Every structure is written in structure tokens, then in C-alpha cells.
XYZ file of C-alpha atoms in Angstrom:
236
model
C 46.376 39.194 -14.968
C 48.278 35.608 -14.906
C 48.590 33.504 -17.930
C 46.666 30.947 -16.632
C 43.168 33.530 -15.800
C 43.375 35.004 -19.130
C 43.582 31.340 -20.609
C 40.777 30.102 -18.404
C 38.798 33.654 -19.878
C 39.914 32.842 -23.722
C 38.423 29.365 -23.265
C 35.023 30.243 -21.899
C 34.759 32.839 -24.843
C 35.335 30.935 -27.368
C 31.757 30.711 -29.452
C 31.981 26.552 -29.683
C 32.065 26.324 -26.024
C 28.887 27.856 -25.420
C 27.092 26.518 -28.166
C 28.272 22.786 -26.612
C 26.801 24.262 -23.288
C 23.614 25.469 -24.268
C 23.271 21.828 -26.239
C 24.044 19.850 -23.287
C 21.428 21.852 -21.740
C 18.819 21.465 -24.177
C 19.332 17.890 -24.619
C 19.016 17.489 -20.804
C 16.045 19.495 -20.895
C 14.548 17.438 -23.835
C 15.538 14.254 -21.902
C 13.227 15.272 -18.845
C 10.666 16.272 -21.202
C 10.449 13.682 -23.264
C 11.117 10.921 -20.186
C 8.312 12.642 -18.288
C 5.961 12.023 -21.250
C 6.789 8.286 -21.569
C 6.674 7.978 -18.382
C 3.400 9.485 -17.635
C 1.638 7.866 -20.762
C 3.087 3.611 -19.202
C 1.858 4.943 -16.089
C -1.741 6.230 -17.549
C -1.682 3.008 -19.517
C -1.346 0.815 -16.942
C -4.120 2.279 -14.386
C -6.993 0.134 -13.796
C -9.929 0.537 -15.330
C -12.489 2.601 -13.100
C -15.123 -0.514 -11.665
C -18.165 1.480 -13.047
C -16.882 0.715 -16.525
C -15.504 -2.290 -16.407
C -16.023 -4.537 -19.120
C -16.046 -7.864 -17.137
C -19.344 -6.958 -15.951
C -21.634 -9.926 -14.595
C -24.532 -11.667 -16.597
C -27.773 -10.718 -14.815
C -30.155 -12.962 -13.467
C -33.810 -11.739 -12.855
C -35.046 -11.885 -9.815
C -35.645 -10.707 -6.371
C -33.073 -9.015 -4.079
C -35.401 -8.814 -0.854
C -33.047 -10.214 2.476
C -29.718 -9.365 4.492
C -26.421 -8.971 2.508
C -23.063 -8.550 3.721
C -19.905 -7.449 1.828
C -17.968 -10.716 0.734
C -14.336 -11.071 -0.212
C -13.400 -10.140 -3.648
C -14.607 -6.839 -2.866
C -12.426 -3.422 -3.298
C -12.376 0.321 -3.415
C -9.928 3.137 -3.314
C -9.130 6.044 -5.282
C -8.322 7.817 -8.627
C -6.961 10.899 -8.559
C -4.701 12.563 -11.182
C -1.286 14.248 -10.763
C 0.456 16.869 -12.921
C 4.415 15.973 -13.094
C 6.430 18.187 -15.093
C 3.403 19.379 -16.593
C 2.288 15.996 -17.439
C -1.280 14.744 -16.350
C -0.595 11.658 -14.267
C -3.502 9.034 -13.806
C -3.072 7.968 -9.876
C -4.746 4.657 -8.409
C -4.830 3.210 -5.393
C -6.900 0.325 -4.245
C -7.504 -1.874 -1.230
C -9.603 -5.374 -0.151
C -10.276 -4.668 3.136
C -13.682 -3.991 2.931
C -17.055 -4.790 4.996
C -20.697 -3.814 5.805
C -23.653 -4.955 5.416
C -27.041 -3.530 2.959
C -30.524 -4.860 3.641
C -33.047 -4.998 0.969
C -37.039 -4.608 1.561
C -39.887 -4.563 -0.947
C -37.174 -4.028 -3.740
C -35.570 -1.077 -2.123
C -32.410 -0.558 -0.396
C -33.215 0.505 3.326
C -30.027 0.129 4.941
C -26.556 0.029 4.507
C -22.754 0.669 5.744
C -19.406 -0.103 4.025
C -16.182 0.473 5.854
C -12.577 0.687 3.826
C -9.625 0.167 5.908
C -7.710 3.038 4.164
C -4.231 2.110 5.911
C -4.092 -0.616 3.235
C -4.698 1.306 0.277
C -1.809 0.625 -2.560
C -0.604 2.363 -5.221
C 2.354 1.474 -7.745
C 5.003 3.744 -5.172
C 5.611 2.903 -1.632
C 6.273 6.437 -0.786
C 3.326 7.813 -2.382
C 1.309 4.869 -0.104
C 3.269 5.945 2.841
C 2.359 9.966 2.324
C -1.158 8.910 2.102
C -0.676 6.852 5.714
C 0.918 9.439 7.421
C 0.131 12.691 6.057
C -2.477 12.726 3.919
C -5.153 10.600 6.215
C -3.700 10.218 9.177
C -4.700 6.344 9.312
C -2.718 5.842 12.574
C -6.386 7.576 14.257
C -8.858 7.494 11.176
C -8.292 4.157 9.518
C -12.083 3.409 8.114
C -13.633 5.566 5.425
C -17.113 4.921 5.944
C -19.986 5.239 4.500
C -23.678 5.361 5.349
C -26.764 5.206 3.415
C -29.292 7.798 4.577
C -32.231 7.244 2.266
C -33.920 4.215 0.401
C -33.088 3.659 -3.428
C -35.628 1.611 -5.485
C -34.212 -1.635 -6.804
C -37.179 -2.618 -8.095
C -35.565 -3.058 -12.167
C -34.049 -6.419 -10.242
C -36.233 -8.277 -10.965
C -37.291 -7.194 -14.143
C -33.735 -7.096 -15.525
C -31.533 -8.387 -12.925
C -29.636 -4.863 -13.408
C -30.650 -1.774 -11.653
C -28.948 2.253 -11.525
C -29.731 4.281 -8.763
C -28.307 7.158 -7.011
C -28.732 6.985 -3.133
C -27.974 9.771 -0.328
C -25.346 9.155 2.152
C -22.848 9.845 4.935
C -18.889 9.416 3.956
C -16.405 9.631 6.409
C -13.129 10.061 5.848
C -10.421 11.200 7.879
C -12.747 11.474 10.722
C -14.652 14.078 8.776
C -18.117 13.663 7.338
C -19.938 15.405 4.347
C -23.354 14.268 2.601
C -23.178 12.782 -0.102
C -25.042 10.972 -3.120
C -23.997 7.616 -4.814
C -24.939 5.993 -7.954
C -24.746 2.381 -7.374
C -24.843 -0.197 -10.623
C -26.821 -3.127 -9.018
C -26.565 -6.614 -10.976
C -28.314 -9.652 -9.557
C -25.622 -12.620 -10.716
C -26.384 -16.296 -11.113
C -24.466 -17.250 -8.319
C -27.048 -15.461 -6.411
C -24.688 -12.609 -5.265
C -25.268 -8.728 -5.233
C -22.169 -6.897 -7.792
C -22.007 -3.654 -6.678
C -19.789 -0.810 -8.642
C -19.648 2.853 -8.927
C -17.776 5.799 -8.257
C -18.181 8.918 -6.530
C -16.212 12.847 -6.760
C -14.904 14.297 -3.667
C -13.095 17.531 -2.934
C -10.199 16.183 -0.790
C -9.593 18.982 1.513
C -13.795 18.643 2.483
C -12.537 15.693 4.560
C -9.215 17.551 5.968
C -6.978 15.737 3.336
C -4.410 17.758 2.216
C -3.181 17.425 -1.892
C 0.955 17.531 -1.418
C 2.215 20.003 -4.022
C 6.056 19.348 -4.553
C 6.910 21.910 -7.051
C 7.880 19.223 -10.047
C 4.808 17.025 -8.716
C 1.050 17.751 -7.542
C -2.177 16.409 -6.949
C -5.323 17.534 -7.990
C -7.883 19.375 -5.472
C -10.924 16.547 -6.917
C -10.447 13.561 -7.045
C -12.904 9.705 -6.789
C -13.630 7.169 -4.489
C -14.025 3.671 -6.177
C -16.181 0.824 -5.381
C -16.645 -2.629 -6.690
C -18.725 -4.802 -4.180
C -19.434 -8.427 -4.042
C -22.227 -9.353 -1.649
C -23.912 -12.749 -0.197
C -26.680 -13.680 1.404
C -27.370 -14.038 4.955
């Protein structure tokens, strides 16, 4: 054995060596921990509040809704969804404006109705978490619209009692060029500008519409997930 192997041996014996390697490692390990945590708690703390709960809701304004509405600007929806990183649960939301339809209203009930979301616009707070949704995710290159369809009426009749109505109507979403039935609950306020606010939120099971949760090992989405929806409509 050369002097210089059995020094290189002596050294990596020596009892303060390895207790300075296993503290580098446990600091390092404390660092991920611990910067996973803050991390995930900003990131929790700065996702939008869900549209069904905002508390910016409209004032109400009695009265009827009867007519032809179509989906203004101002409008959005998206999705919430939450990730586990590192263990930690991670509060994921992505949003969009490009949104349309239209929603007629007879005898206080809603009769008919179609939204489209141009899901190749949907943005999160990561550019590569926008881009896996794109191009892997929904392949928006040949499905760009989640859409949805009403398939039964809902009474809107508390409109013009209260200017607010609830009610949960049966539907058609699309996503991914994939369809499953569906039912909505739809918060309905009457505003005194004389526009429709529409919000709510519905839970999906992403891979019922083909959309496959990435699970990276350190990162991964949850199987469930919601769309949002907050709606401004107009007249005519």
C-alpha cells in the first residue's frame, strides 16, 4: 500500500469527517425541505380566489332575466388543480379570457346555452407548466375549445324576486375532444348595469377527457381537479 492510499484511507476514517458529511447532508436535506415549504405556502398564498367565492360579488338588482345573452369581455375560466412537490400540497391555477357563447332565457328559465374556452391561452405562474398543458396535456394544436353545452332548463325564477338565483343545470363538456355529462351549479346575479354575473365551479376527473396528470417523481398532479367560471353577460 503507498503512503499516499493509506493517507487518503486515514482521512476518510477519521470520526470528524463523517460527522461534517452527514451534516452537510442534513442541512441540504433541511434546505429542500424547508425551501419546498416556503415555497409551496407563497405559491398557495398567492392563488386566486376560486370565482364561486369571491368576495367582490355584484349588488343584485330584482328583476327579470327573460331575452338573448351573450358572453361579454371581462369574462374568464380555467382551472384549479393541486400538485404534491416534495410532499408538499401545491395549489395550481390557471386562467384564460378567451371566452364566448351565448344563454337564452324564457319564462325565468334557462333554455339554452354554450360557452367555449380557448384552452391554448390558459396561464399559469410557469411557462413550462403552460406549455405541458399546450402540448401534452390537451393537445390544443387539434382541441383548442373546451365546450360546454347545457342540456336541460334550470329555473331562474329567484331573479326577480332577489336578483340572485343557485341552480344546478345538466350539461355536455368537452374537452380535449372528449365529452362526458355533466351537472353545473351556476350563481346567477342580475346587476344594475343590467348584465348577467355568472360564477361557479365544477370537479372533473382529468383522464375522463384523455388528459393525462404528468407525474415527475419530485412533482405530480392530482387525478381531480376544477374547471372555473366567472361570466359576464349582455343583452342582445
Amino acid at each position: 500500500m503507498s503512503p499516499s492510499t493509506s493517507s487518503s484511507r486515514s482521512y476518510l476514517t477519521r470520526p470528524i469527517t463523517w460527522i461534517v458529511v452527514v451534516a452537510v447532508i442534513l442541512v441540504l436535506i433541511a434546505g429542500v425541505v424547508i425551501g419546498t415549504r416556503i415555497y409551496a405556502s407563497s405559491q398557495n398564498d398567492a392563488a386566486p380566489e376560486a370565482f364561486a367565492s369571491s368576495t367582490a360579488l355584484p349588488d343584485a338588482e330584482p328583476g327579470s332575466a327573460d331575452g338573448s345573452w351573450t358572453v361579454a369581455d371581462g369574462s374568464e375560466a380555467g382551472y384549479r388543480v393541486d400538485e404534491v412537490l416534495n410532499g408538499e400540497d401545491v395549489t395550481v391555477v390557471g386562467r384564460t379570457g378567451d371566452v364566448t357563447g351565448t344563454v337564452e332565457i324564457t319564462d325565468s328559465a334557462l333554455t339554452e346555452g354554450q360557452v367555449l374556452v380557448d384552452l391554448s391561452t390558459v396561464t399559469t405562474d410557469s411557462d413550462q407548466r403552460d406549455q405541458y398543458f399546450r402540448s401534452q396535456a390537451v393537445n390544443t394544436s387539434i382541441h383548442a375549445d373546451a365546450t360546454f353545452t347545457l342540456d336541460g332548463p334550470g329555473d331562474l325564477g329567484d331573479l326577480a324576486e332577489s336578483g340572485s338565483a343557485t341552480v344546478t343545470v345538466p350539461g355536455s363538456l368537452e374537452i380535449n375532444g372528449t365529452t362526458q355529462q355533466v351537472e353545473v351549479e351556476l350563481h346567477v346575479t342580475r346587476t344594475p348595469e343590467g348584465t348577467l354575473a355568472v360564477s361557479g365551479a365544477t370537479d372533473l376527473t382529468w383522464s375522463d377527457y384523455g388528459v393525462e396528470a404528468p407525474d415527475l417523481g419530485f412533482v405530480s398532479v392530482q387525478e381531480t381537479g376544477q374547471i372555473e367560471y366567472s361570466l359576464i353577460l349582455t343583452e342582445g
